[in-house]
């Protein structure tokens, strides 16, 4: 084997999909590779032209462009491009230009096709099954913007640092100096460890920061032997390790905190500071949240909310993925509630008893978009007395729901709002209500379950919402009759695919010749994922995070969770882009997508995504009907 070919083989062997090729196949491939050199600024591929090679970057960097001329992605050594065109109609799908002097390996289409046929791992990378193009598309969309995929856990560069609650502030300062950290978690070694890890975050009882040492100790002239328990913050705001950097930043800005403990499976694994994540996010959406918290009246909030469509379209145009957009819009919605409740208490006075205001549905799942109504409710302390306390909470609920309507969150047609007295219940009443819905799953109970089982506390005694979520997950997992009923209910909305794999469209009315991509796409997918999540006892709310728990439980056939993740992302992003396009055209955004507005490539991927949903619904029916009969 020639030295040059050996060097090519060695390089390719370090990058997928070549890593899994047998050495003999790798050597043969290297012997047929052609080498191309492009000076900085040279065009490599032009949209629409014939493509006959798969390209691998040896050195340098390449920019890929959409048909509109907008930058799509930048890739460097080991990066692959041209595969989209080879998989489709042998026409370039993304133009390519060298960002700097670049050397590329060009693999002829003949050997590309041959290796796809002969070597399964190689084929799996590109076209393993009917959903391959869909997976590639979703993956490339995510890779095009690192901000959309950065998770909080990626910011943790060291293990969590603790001190005991009885440590002195001087000892804490010494630990911070030695460990080069700006904050410490405080733990109580005497705190009993609960049997159920889902019910507690462990023995962590507080947090101190360098700011606390400056303002509460040095500036106040406090004795350095003072226990840290006297200056620590105890009402901690925490973030899950799976949360996006964007979401953590929004929480910091909304609640004016500079440090967030990060937990994994309810256990602290580190702390991130505001300075750790500033580089991960653009300023526009974040400054919106900061500005929102500075508004002083409902009128101000209403006026400020008119910026939301621009925030939404900006994220879409920056190629944010659906999870990030849903999370951002949900946090913005929760922040509106947060501010309205603050204003309500300022007007009505302090609450007579503790309460928790909860978000429901898509906002609780972090899947809210620009077209939405308000679903919310109140959890009241068990000491609630309608005669003594009823007027206060009636006025508070009305203030918040009316304020949300003024800010663009329309009233719920089904009355699922805290302003409805049916949804202002004590904690014990809520627990009894959830138990009754699961024990007696009639149609009304199933409808309510599909809404109320996605809940999140946004103000007040947030731990009550967490406890209800824990109760629901445990009870549902042990109630096969309810799971079977929920599964049956989740099958009522089917994907819009006909017998010959064509789209089934509305035939009359305002939205004729279109399909409701929420009612026939994202909603049934969310319903399906919720059933599986309840079946495995997941406490997660977001559909993508629920799929992670489902995958860990190993209840679906191999590879099906990845299929569902790709399908959910693609259907959601098609819905999002449709709404963003309508906003830019000055139209009122909706969920009715006309297929003729999509390219052939987009239509094909959308059909594949709907096909994944169709197969997943068939499995859902089989799994939970059989399970119900066996119990």
mmCIF file of N, CA, C and O in Angstrom, residues 340-346 348-352 355-357 378 380 390-403 418-419 424 459:
data_model
loop_
_atom_site.group_PDB
_atom_site.id
_atom_site.type_symbol
_atom_site.label_atom_id
_atom_site.label_comp_id
_atom_site.label_asym_id
_atom_site.label_seq_id
_atom_site.Cartn_x
_atom_site.Cartn_y
_atom_site.Cartn_z
ATOM 1 N N UNK A 340 -47.010 39.055 36.872
ATOM 2 C CA UNK A 340 -48.408 39.368 37.169
ATOM 3 C C UNK A 340 -48.768 38.985 38.603
ATOM 4 O O UNK A 340 -49.529 39.705 39.279
ATOM 5 N N UNK A 341 -48.249 37.880 39.090
ATOM 6 C CA UNK A 341 -48.518 37.488 40.472
ATOM 7 C C UNK A 341 -47.852 38.448 41.452
ATOM 8 O O UNK A 341 -48.402 38.764 42.510
ATOM 9 N N UNK A 342 -46.689 38.915 41.080
ATOM 10 C CA UNK A 342 -46.017 39.928 41.909
ATOM 11 C C UNK A 342 -46.859 41.194 41.986
ATOM 12 O O UNK A 342 -47.046 41.780 43.065
ATOM 13 N N UNK A 343 -47.389 41.624 40.833
ATOM 14 C CA UNK A 343 -48.241 42.819 40.802
ATOM 15 C C UNK A 343 -49.547 42.577 41.552
ATOM 16 O O UNK A 343 -50.072 43.469 42.232
ATOM 17 N N UNK A 344 -50.093 41.355 41.422
ATOM 18 C CA UNK A 344 -51.352 41.034 42.102
ATOM 19 C C UNK A 344 -51.181 41.112 43.615
ATOM 20 O O UNK A 344 -52.032 41.672 44.325
ATOM 21 N N UNK A 345 -50.115 40.562 44.131
ATOM 22 C CA UNK A 345 -49.888 40.603 45.574
ATOM 23 C C UNK A 345 -49.620 42.028 46.060
ATOM 24 O O UNK A 345 -49.988 42.392 47.182
ATOM 25 N N UNK A 346 -48.970 42.823 45.200
ATOM 26 C CA UNK A 346 -48.744 44.220 45.573
ATOM 27 C C UNK A 346 -50.069 44.973 45.671
ATOM 28 O O UNK A 346 -50.239 45.850 46.521
ATOM 29 N N UNK A 348 -53.257 43.406 46.115
ATOM 30 C CA UNK A 348 -54.208 42.785 47.042
ATOM 31 C C UNK A 348 -53.651 42.601 48.445
ATOM 32 O O UNK A 348 -54.401 42.341 49.383
ATOM 33 N N UNK A 349 -52.345 42.722 48.572
ATOM 34 C CA UNK A 349 -51.722 42.461 49.853
ATOM 35 C C UNK A 349 -51.192 41.037 49.925
ATOM 36 O O UNK A 349 -51.458 40.210 49.046
ATOM 37 N N UNK A 350 -50.444 40.721 50.985
ATOM 38 C CA UNK A 350 -49.887 39.368 51.119
ATOM 39 C C UNK A 350 -51.000 38.326 51.165
ATOM 40 O O UNK A 350 -52.087 38.586 51.687
ATOM 41 N N UNK A 351 -50.748 37.141 50.633
ATOM 42 C CA UNK A 351 -51.778 36.086 50.655
ATOM 43 C C UNK A 351 -52.086 35.657 52.076
ATOM 44 O O UNK A 351 -51.168 35.557 52.908
ATOM 45 N N UNK A 352 -53.333 35.379 52.380
ATOM 46 C CA UNK A 352 -53.703 34.990 53.753
ATOM 47 C C UNK A 352 -53.202 33.603 54.126
ATOM 48 O O UNK A 352 -53.049 33.301 55.309
ATOM 49 N N UNK A 355 -49.855 29.381 48.925
ATOM 50 C CA UNK A 355 -50.465 28.834 47.708
ATOM 51 C C UNK A 355 -49.381 28.598 46.671
ATOM 52 O O UNK A 355 -48.238 29.071 46.811
ATOM 53 N N UNK A 356 -49.744 27.894 45.631
ATOM 54 C CA UNK A 356 -48.847 27.668 44.498
ATOM 55 C C UNK A 356 -49.635 27.888 43.214
ATOM 56 O O UNK A 356 -50.702 27.296 43.019
ATOM 57 N N UNK A 357 -49.130 28.750 42.353
ATOM 58 C CA UNK A 357 -49.736 28.969 41.034
ATOM 59 C C UNK A 357 -49.024 28.037 40.065
ATOM 60 O O UNK A 357 -47.791 28.039 39.981
ATOM 61 N N UNK A 378 -54.596 26.814 40.604
ATOM 62 C CA UNK A 378 -54.072 27.176 41.922
ATOM 63 C C UNK A 378 -54.108 25.974 42.864
ATOM 64 O O UNK A 378 -55.099 25.241 42.918
ATOM 65 N N UNK A 380 -53.957 25.408 46.847
ATOM 66 C CA UNK A 380 -54.103 26.171 48.086
ATOM 67 C C UNK A 380 -53.709 25.324 49.283
ATOM 68 O O UNK A 380 -53.832 24.087 49.257
ATOM 69 N N UNK A 390 -61.622 32.988 50.252
ATOM 70 C CA UNK A 390 -62.112 32.825 48.885
ATOM 71 C C UNK A 390 -62.016 34.073 48.042
ATOM 72 O O UNK A 390 -61.608 34.024 46.867
ATOM 73 N N UNK A 391 -62.407 35.224 48.587
ATOM 74 C CA UNK A 391 -62.406 36.470 47.819
ATOM 75 C C UNK A 391 -61.001 36.831 47.360
ATOM 76 O O UNK A 391 -60.786 37.240 46.210
ATOM 77 N N UNK A 392 -60.013 36.668 48.243
ATOM 78 C CA UNK A 392 -58.635 37.027 47.889
ATOM 79 C C UNK A 392 -58.167 36.226 46.672
ATOM 80 O O UNK A 392 -57.655 36.789 45.699
ATOM 81 N N UNK A 393 -58.344 34.906 46.718
ATOM 82 C CA UNK A 393 -57.816 34.080 45.633
ATOM 83 C C UNK A 393 -58.658 34.196 44.364
ATOM 84 O O UNK A 393 -58.147 34.006 43.259
ATOM 85 N N UNK A 394 -59.913 34.512 44.508
ATOM 86 C CA UNK A 394 -60.734 34.790 43.328
ATOM 87 C C UNK A 394 -60.211 36.037 42.622
ATOM 88 O O UNK A 394 -60.074 36.057 41.394
ATOM 89 N N UNK A 395 -59.917 37.088 43.402
ATOM 90 C CA UNK A 395 -59.409 38.321 42.814
ATOM 91 C C UNK A 395 -58.008 38.138 42.239
ATOM 92 O O UNK A 395 -57.696 38.655 41.165
ATOM 93 N N UNK A 396 -57.175 37.383 42.948
ATOM 94 C CA UNK A 396 -55.816 37.136 42.456
ATOM 95 C C UNK A 396 -55.852 36.380 41.128
ATOM 96 O O UNK A 396 -55.153 36.737 40.169
ATOM 97 N N UNK A 397 -56.652 35.333 41.063
ATOM 98 C CA UNK A 397 -56.747 34.532 39.842
ATOM 99 C C UNK A 397 -57.276 35.362 38.680
ATOM 100 O O UNK A 397 -56.770 35.278 37.549
ATOM 101 N N UNK A 398 -58.294 36.175 38.944
ATOM 102 C CA UNK A 398 -58.857 37.022 37.891
ATOM 103 C C UNK A 398 -57.827 38.036 37.394
ATOM 104 O O UNK A 398 -57.703 38.272 36.188
ATOM 105 N N UNK A 399 -57.084 38.626 38.319
ATOM 106 C CA UNK A 399 -56.065 39.601 37.954
ATOM 107 C C UNK A 399 -55.036 38.965 37.013
ATOM 108 O O UNK A 399 -54.682 39.530 35.980
ATOM 109 N N UNK A 400 -54.568 37.772 37.366
ATOM 110 C CA UNK A 400 -53.528 37.110 36.572
ATOM 111 C C UNK A 400 -54.067 36.653 35.220
ATOM 112 O O UNK A 400 -53.442 36.881 34.177
ATOM 113 N N UNK A 401 -55.236 36.022 35.199
ATOM 114 C CA UNK A 401 -55.784 35.509 33.941
ATOM 115 C C UNK A 401 -56.156 36.649 32.988
ATOM 116 O O UNK A 401 -55.913 36.558 31.778
ATOM 117 N N UNK A 402 -56.734 37.714 33.529
ATOM 118 C CA UNK A 402 -57.032 38.879 32.686
ATOM 119 C C UNK A 402 -55.738 39.504 32.172
ATOM 120 O O UNK A 402 -55.652 39.927 31.008
ATOM 121 N N UNK A 403 -54.733 39.572 33.034
ATOM 122 C CA UNK A 403 -53.452 40.136 32.619
ATOM 123 C C UNK A 403 -52.794 39.311 31.526
ATOM 124 O O UNK A 403 -52.249 39.858 30.559
ATOM 125 N N UNK A 418 -57.141 29.373 36.507
ATOM 126 C CA UNK A 418 -57.303 29.575 37.946
ATOM 127 C C UNK A 418 -58.512 30.441 38.258
ATOM 128 O O UNK A 418 -59.035 30.406 39.374
ATOM 129 N N UNK A 419 -58.966 31.225 37.292
ATOM 130 C CA UNK A 419 -60.155 32.053 37.509
ATOM 131 C C UNK A 419 -61.427 31.218 37.600
ATOM 132 O O UNK A 419 -62.463 31.697 38.046
ATOM 133 N N UNK A 424 -59.344 25.836 41.611
ATOM 134 C CA UNK A 424 -58.683 26.391 42.798
ATOM 135 C C UNK A 424 -58.950 25.428 43.950
ATOM 136 O O UNK A 424 -59.984 25.486 44.613
ATOM 137 N N UNK A 459 -44.926 29.872 40.988
ATOM 138 C CA UNK A 459 -44.943 30.922 42.004
ATOM 139 C C UNK A 459 -45.451 30.328 43.310
ATOM 140 O O UNK A 459 -46.352 29.494 43.309
#
